[in-house]
Amino acid sequence: MSENSQEPETPQQPGPAPQQPGPAPQQPQGGPAYGTPQPAQSPYQGPPQAGQPYGQYQPQPLTPSDERLWTVLAQVGPFLLSFIPPLVIWLVLKDRSQFVEQEAKESLNFQITLAIAQVAAAIITAITFGIGAIVYLAFIAAIVFMILAAVANGKGAPYRYPVNIRFIK
């Protein structure tokens, strides 16, 4: 007896189609093929500017209409929340617009000045048993100044309060 050592045949798996004569298929231009590792790069950073280290964040400047909006909010926001709106606007947007930085600082300084005046008015009123309540008429003038500042900033013009201690330069 002869032993025929044949392994059972396995069905062939379909493989790639045989090459057709002609030019080879082209890889798409514009980048490496799918699946190749890409260098790590954040989508938020562009090419480095001259003299700057690579990858440093550069804030986008505000448009003129956005500048006017934020400066008006810095002037009108204190009606509800005292010094907080100009402080937040100044801290967040000072790198994006010099105009917003300048006007938010002006509004913040005015709100600090008003807080000091309010403490002084309360002390005067307490000492004079209410006769010094006329000091509170100054706050009506402060409201007028804030409205004038908002109107000027809405037109894109800077505004300087006539009575303001500039704590933040």
N, C-alpha and C. Protein backbone atom coordinates (compact mmCIF):
# COMPACT_ATOMS: atom_id res chain seq x y z
N MET A 1 0.81 -1.16 0.00
CA MET A 1 0.00 0.00 0.00
C MET A 1 0.85 1.22 0.00
N SER A 2 0.44 2.02 -0.79
CA SER A 2 1.18 3.27 -0.84
C SER A 2 0.39 4.33 -0.09
N GLU A 3 1.17 4.93 0.64
CA GLU A 3 0.50 5.97 1.41
C GLU A 3 0.60 7.26 0.65
N ASN A 4 -0.49 7.78 0.46
CA ASN A 4 -0.56 9.07 -0.24
C ASN A 4 -0.84 10.12 0.83
N SER A 5 0.18 10.84 1.13
CA SER A 5 -0.01 11.84 2.19
C SER A 5 -0.34 13.19 1.56
N GLN A 6 -1.53 13.31 1.28
CA GLN A 6 -2.01 14.60 0.76
C GLN A 6 -2.89 15.23 1.81
N GLU A 7 -2.68 16.50 1.92
CA GLU A 7 -3.52 17.23 2.85
C GLU A 7 -4.79 17.61 2.12
N PRO A 8 -5.85 17.65 2.87
CA PRO A 8 -7.09 18.04 2.20
C PRO A 8 -6.97 19.46 1.68
N GLU A 9 -7.50 19.69 0.55
CA GLU A 9 -7.42 21.01 -0.05
C GLU A 9 -8.42 21.94 0.64
N THR A 10 -7.92 23.13 0.91
CA THR A 10 -8.80 24.13 1.50
C THR A 10 -9.31 25.01 0.38
N PRO A 11 -10.51 25.44 0.52
CA PRO A 11 -11.01 26.31 -0.56
C PRO A 11 -10.21 27.61 -0.55
N GLN A 12 -9.94 28.10 -1.74
CA GLN A 12 -9.15 29.31 -1.84
C GLN A 12 -10.00 30.52 -1.52
N GLN A 13 -9.37 31.41 -0.75
CA GLN A 13 -10.04 32.66 -0.40
C GLN A 13 -9.90 33.61 -1.58
N PRO A 14 -10.95 34.38 -1.80
CA PRO A 14 -10.80 35.33 -2.91
C PRO A 14 -9.73 36.34 -2.56
N GLY A 15 -8.83 36.56 -3.44
CA GLY A 15 -7.72 37.49 -3.22
C GLY A 15 -7.91 38.73 -4.05
N PRO A 16 -6.89 39.53 -4.08
CA PRO A 16 -6.99 40.73 -4.89
C PRO A 16 -7.11 40.38 -6.36
N ALA A 17 -7.78 41.21 -7.04
CA ALA A 17 -7.99 40.98 -8.47
C ALA A 17 -6.64 41.04 -9.18
N PRO A 18 -6.48 40.24 -10.17
CA PRO A 18 -5.21 40.29 -10.89
C PRO A 18 -5.01 41.66 -11.52
N GLN A 19 -3.75 42.06 -11.60
CA GLN A 19 -3.40 43.37 -12.14
C GLN A 19 -3.77 43.42 -13.62
N GLN A 20 -4.38 44.49 -13.99
CA GLN A 20 -4.70 44.73 -15.38
C GLN A 20 -3.54 45.47 -16.01
N PRO A 21 -3.28 45.25 -17.23
CA PRO A 21 -2.20 46.01 -17.86
C PRO A 21 -2.58 47.48 -17.94
N GLY A 22 -1.61 48.34 -17.79
CA GLY A 22 -1.86 49.77 -17.85
C GLY A 22 -1.19 50.48 -16.68
N PRO A 23 -1.45 51.77 -16.54
CA PRO A 23 -0.78 52.52 -15.48
C PRO A 23 -1.30 52.11 -14.10
N ALA A 24 -0.43 52.23 -13.12
CA ALA A 24 -0.80 51.90 -11.75
C ALA A 24 -1.73 52.97 -11.20
N PRO A 25 -2.63 52.59 -10.30
CA PRO A 25 -3.53 53.60 -9.73
C PRO A 25 -2.72 54.65 -8.96
N GLN A 26 -3.16 55.89 -9.04
CA GLN A 26 -2.49 57.01 -8.41
C GLN A 26 -2.99 57.19 -6.98
N GLN A 27 -2.07 57.54 -6.06
CA GLN A 27 -2.46 57.94 -4.72
C GLN A 27 -2.97 59.37 -4.80
N PRO A 28 -3.99 59.71 -4.03
CA PRO A 28 -4.48 61.09 -4.07
C PRO A 28 -3.39 62.06 -3.61
N GLN A 29 -3.25 63.14 -4.34
CA GLN A 29 -2.28 64.17 -3.98
C GLN A 29 -2.83 65.00 -2.84
N GLY A 30 -1.96 65.57 -2.04
CA GLY A 30 -2.42 66.45 -0.98
C GLY A 30 -2.21 65.89 0.41
N GLY A 31 -1.70 64.72 0.54
CA GLY A 31 -1.47 64.21 1.87
C GLY A 31 -1.08 62.77 1.84
N PRO A 32 -0.63 62.27 2.97
CA PRO A 32 -0.25 60.87 3.02
C PRO A 32 -1.48 59.98 2.93
N ALA A 33 -1.22 58.72 2.60
CA ALA A 33 -2.31 57.76 2.44
C ALA A 33 -3.01 57.55 3.77
N TYR A 34 -4.22 57.10 3.68
CA TYR A 34 -5.02 56.85 4.87
C TYR A 34 -4.34 55.80 5.75
N GLY A 35 -4.30 56.05 7.03
CA GLY A 35 -3.74 55.09 7.95
C GLY A 35 -2.29 55.36 8.32
N THR A 36 -1.64 56.26 7.61
CA THR A 36 -0.27 56.58 7.99
C THR A 36 -0.30 57.57 9.14
N PRO A 37 0.61 57.43 10.09
CA PRO A 37 0.59 58.33 11.26
C PRO A 37 0.88 59.77 10.86
N GLN A 38 0.14 60.67 11.48
CA GLN A 38 0.31 62.10 11.24
C GLN A 38 1.11 62.71 12.38
N PRO A 39 1.89 63.75 12.09
CA PRO A 39 2.57 64.43 13.19
C PRO A 39 1.54 65.13 14.07
N ALA A 40 1.79 65.13 15.36
CA ALA A 40 0.85 65.74 16.31
C ALA A 40 0.84 67.24 16.13
N GLN A 41 -0.32 67.79 15.80
CA GLN A 41 -0.46 69.23 15.63
C GLN A 41 -1.86 69.62 16.05
N SER A 42 -1.96 70.65 16.83
CA SER A 42 -3.25 71.14 17.28
C SER A 42 -3.95 71.86 16.13
N PRO A 43 -5.25 71.71 15.99
CA PRO A 43 -5.95 72.44 14.93
C PRO A 43 -6.03 73.92 15.20
N TYR A 44 -5.67 74.38 16.41
CA TYR A 44 -5.80 75.78 16.78
C TYR A 44 -4.53 76.57 16.56
N GLN A 45 -3.48 75.94 16.15
CA GLN A 45 -2.25 76.70 15.96
C GLN A 45 -1.88 76.70 14.49
N GLY A 46 -1.45 77.81 14.03
CA GLY A 46 -1.03 77.95 12.65
C GLY A 46 0.47 77.92 12.58
N PRO A 47 1.00 78.29 11.45
CA PRO A 47 2.45 78.33 11.35
C PRO A 47 3.01 79.42 12.25
N PRO A 48 4.20 79.23 12.78
CA PRO A 48 4.75 80.23 13.71
C PRO A 48 5.05 81.54 13.00
N GLN A 49 4.84 82.62 13.70
CA GLN A 49 5.18 83.95 13.19
C GLN A 49 6.67 84.17 13.41
N ALA A 50 7.22 85.12 12.71
CA ALA A 50 8.64 85.42 12.84
C ALA A 50 8.94 85.88 14.27
N GLY A 51 9.91 85.26 14.91
CA GLY A 51 10.32 85.66 16.24
C GLY A 51 9.49 85.06 17.36
N GLN A 52 8.54 84.18 17.05
CA GLN A 52 7.71 83.58 18.09
C GLN A 52 7.98 82.08 18.14
N PRO A 53 7.95 81.52 19.34
CA PRO A 53 8.12 80.07 19.42
C PRO A 53 6.91 79.37 18.82
N TYR A 54 7.15 78.20 18.28
CA TYR A 54 6.08 77.45 17.64
C TYR A 54 5.04 77.01 18.65
N GLY A 55 3.78 77.18 18.31
CA GLY A 55 2.69 76.69 19.13
C GLY A 55 2.17 77.69 20.14
N GLN A 56 2.65 78.92 20.12
CA GLN A 56 2.15 79.91 21.08
C GLN A 56 0.79 80.41 20.61
N TYR A 57 -0.15 80.53 21.54
CA TYR A 57 -1.53 80.94 21.23
C TYR A 57 -1.56 82.43 20.91
N GLN A 58 -2.17 82.78 19.81
CA GLN A 58 -2.38 84.17 19.44
C GLN A 58 -3.88 84.41 19.35
N PRO A 59 -4.44 85.27 20.22
CA PRO A 59 -5.88 85.50 20.17
C PRO A 59 -6.28 86.25 18.90
N GLN A 60 -7.47 85.95 18.43
CA GLN A 60 -8.00 86.62 17.25
C GLN A 60 -8.48 88.01 17.64
N PRO A 61 -8.15 89.04 16.86
CA PRO A 61 -8.64 90.38 17.17
C PRO A 61 -10.16 90.46 16.96
N LEU A 62 -10.79 91.36 17.70
CA LEU A 62 -12.23 91.55 17.59
C LEU A 62 -12.55 92.43 16.39
N THR A 63 -13.71 92.21 15.82
CA THR A 63 -14.17 93.08 14.75
C THR A 63 -14.65 94.40 15.37
N PRO A 64 -14.74 95.49 14.59
CA PRO A 64 -15.21 96.75 15.17
C PRO A 64 -16.60 96.66 15.79
N SER A 65 -17.49 95.88 15.20
CA SER A 65 -18.83 95.76 15.80
C SER A 65 -18.78 95.01 17.13
N ASP A 66 -17.92 93.98 17.21
CA ASP A 66 -17.75 93.27 18.48
C ASP A 66 -17.12 94.18 19.54
N GLU A 67 -16.17 95.01 19.13
CA GLU A 67 -15.56 95.96 20.07
C GLU A 67 -16.62 96.89 20.65
N ARG A 68 -17.47 97.43 19.78
CA ARG A 68 -18.52 98.33 20.26
C ARG A 68 -19.47 97.61 21.21
N LEU A 69 -19.84 96.39 20.87
CA LEU A 69 -20.75 95.60 21.72
C LEU A 69 -20.15 95.40 23.11
N TRP A 70 -18.91 94.94 23.19
CA TRP A 70 -18.31 94.64 24.48
C TRP A 70 -18.06 95.90 25.30
N THR A 71 -17.72 97.00 24.64
CA THR A 71 -17.52 98.23 25.42
C THR A 71 -18.84 98.77 25.96
N VAL A 72 -19.91 98.66 25.18
CA VAL A 72 -21.23 99.09 25.68
C VAL A 72 -21.65 98.21 26.85
N LEU A 73 -21.40 96.89 26.75
CA LEU A 73 -21.74 96.00 27.86
C LEU A 73 -20.91 96.32 29.11
N ALA A 74 -19.66 96.73 28.90
CA ALA A 74 -18.83 97.11 30.06
C ALA A 74 -19.35 98.38 30.72
N GLN A 75 -20.01 99.26 29.97
CA GLN A 75 -20.55 100.50 30.54
C GLN A 75 -21.94 100.30 31.15
N VAL A 76 -22.74 99.43 30.56
CA VAL A 76 -24.13 99.25 31.01
C VAL A 76 -24.27 98.11 32.02
N GLY A 77 -23.37 97.13 31.98
CA GLY A 77 -23.43 96.00 32.90
C GLY A 77 -23.44 96.36 34.37
N PRO A 78 -22.74 97.43 34.79
CA PRO A 78 -22.75 97.78 36.21
C PRO A 78 -24.12 98.18 36.76
N PHE A 79 -25.10 98.48 35.92
CA PHE A 79 -26.44 98.77 36.44
C PHE A 79 -26.99 97.58 37.23
N LEU A 80 -26.61 96.37 36.82
CA LEU A 80 -27.11 95.17 37.49
C LEU A 80 -26.08 94.53 38.43
N LEU A 81 -24.81 94.50 38.01
CA LEU A 81 -23.83 93.70 38.73
C LEU A 81 -22.62 94.48 39.21
N SER A 82 -22.73 95.78 39.36
CA SER A 82 -21.66 96.64 39.88
C SER A 82 -20.38 96.52 39.05
N PHE A 83 -19.26 96.19 39.65
CA PHE A 83 -17.98 96.21 38.96
C PHE A 83 -17.67 94.91 38.24
N ILE A 84 -18.49 93.88 38.38
CA ILE A 84 -18.17 92.55 37.83
C ILE A 84 -18.14 92.53 36.29
N PRO A 85 -19.13 93.08 35.57
CA PRO A 85 -19.05 93.02 34.10
C PRO A 85 -17.80 93.70 33.51
N PRO A 86 -17.46 94.93 33.93
CA PRO A 86 -16.24 95.49 33.33
C PRO A 86 -14.98 94.72 33.72
N LEU A 87 -14.95 94.15 34.91
CA LEU A 87 -13.79 93.36 35.33
C LEU A 87 -13.63 92.12 34.47
N VAL A 88 -14.72 91.38 34.26
CA VAL A 88 -14.66 90.16 33.45
C VAL A 88 -14.32 90.50 32.00
N ILE A 89 -14.95 91.53 31.45
CA ILE A 89 -14.67 91.92 30.06
C ILE A 89 -13.22 92.33 29.91
N TRP A 90 -12.71 93.08 30.86
CA TRP A 90 -11.31 93.51 30.79
C TRP A 90 -10.36 92.30 30.86
N LEU A 91 -10.60 91.38 31.79
CA LEU A 91 -9.71 90.24 31.95
C LEU A 91 -9.75 89.29 30.75
N VAL A 92 -10.93 89.11 30.17
CA VAL A 92 -11.07 88.14 29.09
C VAL A 92 -10.65 88.71 27.73
N LEU A 93 -10.98 89.97 27.47
CA LEU A 93 -10.79 90.51 26.12
C LEU A 93 -9.65 91.51 25.99
N LYS A 94 -8.87 91.73 27.03
CA LYS A 94 -7.83 92.76 26.95
C LYS A 94 -6.76 92.44 25.91
N ASP A 95 -6.53 91.17 25.61
CA ASP A 95 -5.53 90.81 24.62
C ASP A 95 -6.06 90.86 23.19
N ARG A 96 -7.36 90.97 23.04
CA ARG A 96 -7.95 90.92 21.70
C ARG A 96 -8.25 92.28 21.11
N SER A 97 -8.34 93.32 21.96
CA SER A 97 -8.65 94.65 21.45
C SER A 97 -8.17 95.71 22.43
N GLN A 98 -7.39 96.64 21.93
CA GLN A 98 -6.91 97.71 22.78
C GLN A 98 -8.06 98.64 23.18
N PHE A 99 -9.01 98.87 22.27
CA PHE A 99 -10.15 99.72 22.56
C PHE A 99 -11.00 99.13 23.69
N VAL A 100 -11.27 97.82 23.64
CA VAL A 100 -12.06 97.16 24.69
C VAL A 100 -11.29 97.21 26.00
N GLU A 101 -9.99 96.98 25.96
CA GLU A 101 -9.19 97.03 27.18
C GLU A 101 -9.27 98.42 27.82
N GLN A 102 -9.10 99.45 27.01
CA GLN A 102 -9.12 100.83 27.50
C GLN A 102 -10.47 101.20 28.11
N GLU A 103 -11.54 100.89 27.43
CA GLU A 103 -12.87 101.28 27.90
C GLU A 103 -13.34 100.42 29.09
N ALA A 104 -12.98 99.14 29.11
CA ALA A 104 -13.35 98.31 30.25
C ALA A 104 -12.59 98.75 31.50
N LYS A 105 -11.33 99.14 31.34
CA LYS A 105 -10.58 99.67 32.48
C LYS A 105 -11.18 100.98 32.98
N GLU A 106 -11.60 101.82 32.05
CA GLU A 106 -12.22 103.10 32.43
C GLU A 106 -13.51 102.85 33.22
N SER A 107 -14.32 101.92 32.75
CA SER A 107 -15.56 101.60 33.44
C SER A 107 -15.28 100.95 34.80
N LEU A 108 -14.30 100.06 34.86
CA LEU A 108 -13.94 99.42 36.12
C LEU A 108 -13.44 100.45 37.13
N ASN A 109 -12.60 101.37 36.69
CA ASN A 109 -12.12 102.43 37.58
C ASN A 109 -13.28 103.28 38.10
N PHE A 110 -14.23 103.58 37.22
CA PHE A 110 -15.38 104.39 37.64
C PHE A 110 -16.23 103.64 38.67
N GLN A 111 -16.39 102.32 38.48
CA GLN A 111 -17.17 101.54 39.44
C GLN A 111 -16.47 101.46 40.80
N ILE A 112 -15.15 101.37 40.79
CA ILE A 112 -14.40 101.38 42.06
C ILE A 112 -14.55 102.74 42.73
N THR A 113 -14.47 103.82 41.93
CA THR A 113 -14.66 105.17 42.47
C THR A 113 -16.06 105.31 43.07
N LEU A 114 -17.08 104.78 42.38
CA LEU A 114 -18.45 104.83 42.91
C LEU A 114 -18.60 104.04 44.21
N ALA A 115 -17.92 102.90 44.31
CA ALA A 115 -17.99 102.12 45.55
C ALA A 115 -17.40 102.90 46.72
N ILE A 116 -16.30 103.59 46.47
CA ILE A 116 -15.69 104.42 47.52
C ILE A 116 -16.63 105.57 47.89
N ALA A 117 -17.24 106.19 46.87
CA ALA A 117 -18.18 107.29 47.13
C ALA A 117 -19.40 106.80 47.89
N GLN A 118 -19.84 105.59 47.61
CA GLN A 118 -21.00 105.05 48.32
C GLN A 118 -20.69 104.82 49.79
N VAL A 119 -19.52 104.32 50.08
CA VAL A 119 -19.12 104.14 51.48
C VAL A 119 -19.03 105.49 52.18
N ALA A 120 -18.44 106.47 51.51
CA ALA A 120 -18.34 107.82 52.08
C ALA A 120 -19.72 108.43 52.32
N ALA A 121 -20.63 108.24 51.36
CA ALA A 121 -21.99 108.78 51.51
C ALA A 121 -22.72 108.11 52.66
N ALA A 122 -22.52 106.82 52.84
CA ALA A 122 -23.17 106.12 53.96
C ALA A 122 -22.63 106.63 55.29
N ILE A 123 -21.35 106.88 55.38
CA ILE A 123 -20.76 107.41 56.62
C ILE A 123 -21.27 108.82 56.91
N ILE A 124 -21.31 109.66 55.87
CA ILE A 124 -21.81 111.04 56.05
C ILE A 124 -23.27 111.02 56.47
N THR A 125 -24.07 110.16 55.87
CA THR A 125 -25.49 110.07 56.22
C THR A 125 -25.65 109.59 57.67
N ALA A 126 -24.84 108.66 58.09
CA ALA A 126 -24.94 108.15 59.46
C ALA A 126 -24.51 109.21 60.48
N ILE A 127 -23.48 109.96 60.15
CA ILE A 127 -22.98 110.98 61.08
C ILE A 127 -23.96 112.14 61.22
N THR A 128 -24.57 112.55 60.11
CA THR A 128 -25.47 113.70 60.12
C THR A 128 -26.93 113.32 60.35
N PHE A 129 -27.16 112.08 60.71
CA PHE A 129 -28.53 111.59 60.97
C PHE A 129 -29.47 111.83 59.79
N GLY A 130 -29.01 111.57 58.58
CA GLY A 130 -29.85 111.66 57.40
C GLY A 130 -29.83 112.98 56.68
N ILE A 131 -29.25 114.01 57.29
CA ILE A 131 -29.20 115.30 56.61
C ILE A 131 -28.25 115.23 55.42
N GLY A 132 -27.26 114.39 55.50
CA GLY A 132 -26.29 114.26 54.41
C GLY A 132 -26.78 113.39 53.27
N ALA A 133 -28.07 113.05 53.26
CA ALA A 133 -28.61 112.21 52.20
C ALA A 133 -28.56 112.89 50.84
N ILE A 134 -28.34 114.18 50.83
CA ILE A 134 -28.23 114.89 49.57
C ILE A 134 -27.02 114.41 48.76
N VAL A 135 -26.06 113.77 49.46
CA VAL A 135 -24.88 113.23 48.80
C VAL A 135 -25.28 112.18 47.77
N TYR A 136 -26.39 111.52 48.00
CA TYR A 136 -26.83 110.48 47.08
C TYR A 136 -27.26 111.03 45.72
N LEU A 137 -27.44 112.33 45.61
CA LEU A 137 -27.74 112.93 44.29
C LEU A 137 -26.57 112.74 43.34
N ALA A 138 -25.39 112.53 43.86
CA ALA A 138 -24.22 112.29 43.01
C ALA A 138 -24.39 110.99 42.21
N PHE A 139 -25.15 110.05 42.75
CA PHE A 139 -25.34 108.79 42.05
C PHE A 139 -26.25 108.94 40.83
N ILE A 140 -27.11 109.94 40.82
CA ILE A 140 -27.90 110.24 39.63
C ILE A 140 -26.96 110.72 38.52
N ALA A 141 -26.00 111.54 38.90
CA ALA A 141 -25.00 112.00 37.92
C ALA A 141 -24.18 110.81 37.41
N ALA A 142 -23.87 109.87 38.28
CA ALA A 142 -23.11 108.69 37.86
C ALA A 142 -23.88 107.88 36.82
N ILE A 143 -25.19 107.76 37.00
CA ILE A 143 -26.02 107.03 36.03
C ILE A 143 -26.00 107.75 34.68
N VAL A 144 -26.08 109.08 34.72
CA VAL A 144 -26.02 109.86 33.48
C VAL A 144 -24.67 109.64 32.79
N PHE A 145 -23.58 109.65 33.57
CA PHE A 145 -22.25 109.43 32.98
C PHE A 145 -22.13 108.05 32.35
N MET A 146 -22.70 107.03 32.99
CA MET A 146 -22.64 105.68 32.43
C MET A 146 -23.43 105.58 31.13
N ILE A 147 -24.56 106.27 31.05
CA ILE A 147 -25.34 106.27 29.81
C ILE A 147 -24.59 107.00 28.70
N LEU A 148 -23.98 108.14 29.04
CA LEU A 148 -23.19 108.87 28.05
C LEU A 148 -22.01 108.03 27.56
N ALA A 149 -21.38 107.30 28.46
CA ALA A 149 -20.27 106.43 28.07
C ALA A 149 -20.73 105.32 27.13
N ALA A 150 -21.88 104.72 27.43
CA ALA A 150 -22.41 103.65 26.57
C ALA A 150 -22.75 104.17 25.18
N VAL A 151 -23.33 105.37 25.11
CA VAL A 151 -23.67 105.96 23.81
C VAL A 151 -22.40 106.25 23.01
N ALA A 152 -21.40 106.82 23.67
CA ALA A 152 -20.15 107.13 22.97
C ALA A 152 -19.46 105.84 22.49
N ASN A 153 -19.42 104.82 23.34
CA ASN A 153 -18.81 103.55 22.94
C ASN A 153 -19.59 102.86 21.85
N GLY A 154 -20.91 103.01 21.84
CA GLY A 154 -21.73 102.43 20.78
C GLY A 154 -21.42 103.03 19.42
N LYS A 155 -20.95 104.28 19.42
CA LYS A 155 -20.55 104.94 18.18
C LYS A 155 -19.08 104.65 17.83
N GLY A 156 -18.39 103.93 18.72
CA GLY A 156 -16.98 103.62 18.47
C GLY A 156 -16.02 104.66 18.99
N ALA A 157 -16.51 105.60 19.78
CA ALA A 157 -15.66 106.67 20.32
C ALA A 157 -15.29 106.35 21.77
N PRO A 158 -14.08 106.69 22.18
CA PRO A 158 -13.73 106.49 23.59
C PRO A 158 -14.44 107.51 24.48
N TYR A 159 -14.57 107.18 25.75
CA TYR A 159 -15.22 108.08 26.72
C TYR A 159 -14.39 108.12 27.98
N ARG A 160 -14.19 109.32 28.50
CA ARG A 160 -13.49 109.51 29.78
C ARG A 160 -14.47 110.11 30.77
N TYR A 161 -14.62 109.43 31.91
CA TYR A 161 -15.50 109.95 32.95
C TYR A 161 -14.88 111.22 33.53
N PRO A 162 -15.72 112.26 33.78
CA PRO A 162 -15.16 113.50 34.31
C PRO A 162 -14.63 113.36 35.74
N VAL A 163 -15.21 112.48 36.53
CA VAL A 163 -14.76 112.27 37.91
C VAL A 163 -14.42 110.78 38.01
N ASN A 164 -13.13 110.48 38.01
CA ASN A 164 -12.73 109.09 38.02
C ASN A 164 -11.33 108.97 38.61
N ILE A 165 -11.16 108.09 39.57
CA ILE A 165 -9.84 107.79 40.10
C ILE A 165 -9.34 106.57 39.33
N ARG A 166 -8.26 106.70 38.65
CA ARG A 166 -7.76 105.61 37.80
C ARG A 166 -6.82 104.70 38.61
N PHE A 167 -7.41 103.70 39.24
CA PHE A 167 -6.65 102.75 40.03
C PHE A 167 -5.88 101.78 39.12
N ILE A 168 -6.53 101.37 38.05
CA ILE A 168 -5.93 100.43 37.09
C ILE A 168 -5.47 101.24 35.90
N LYS A 169 -4.19 101.20 35.66
CA LYS A 169 -3.62 102.01 34.57
C LYS A 169 -3.69 101.28 33.27
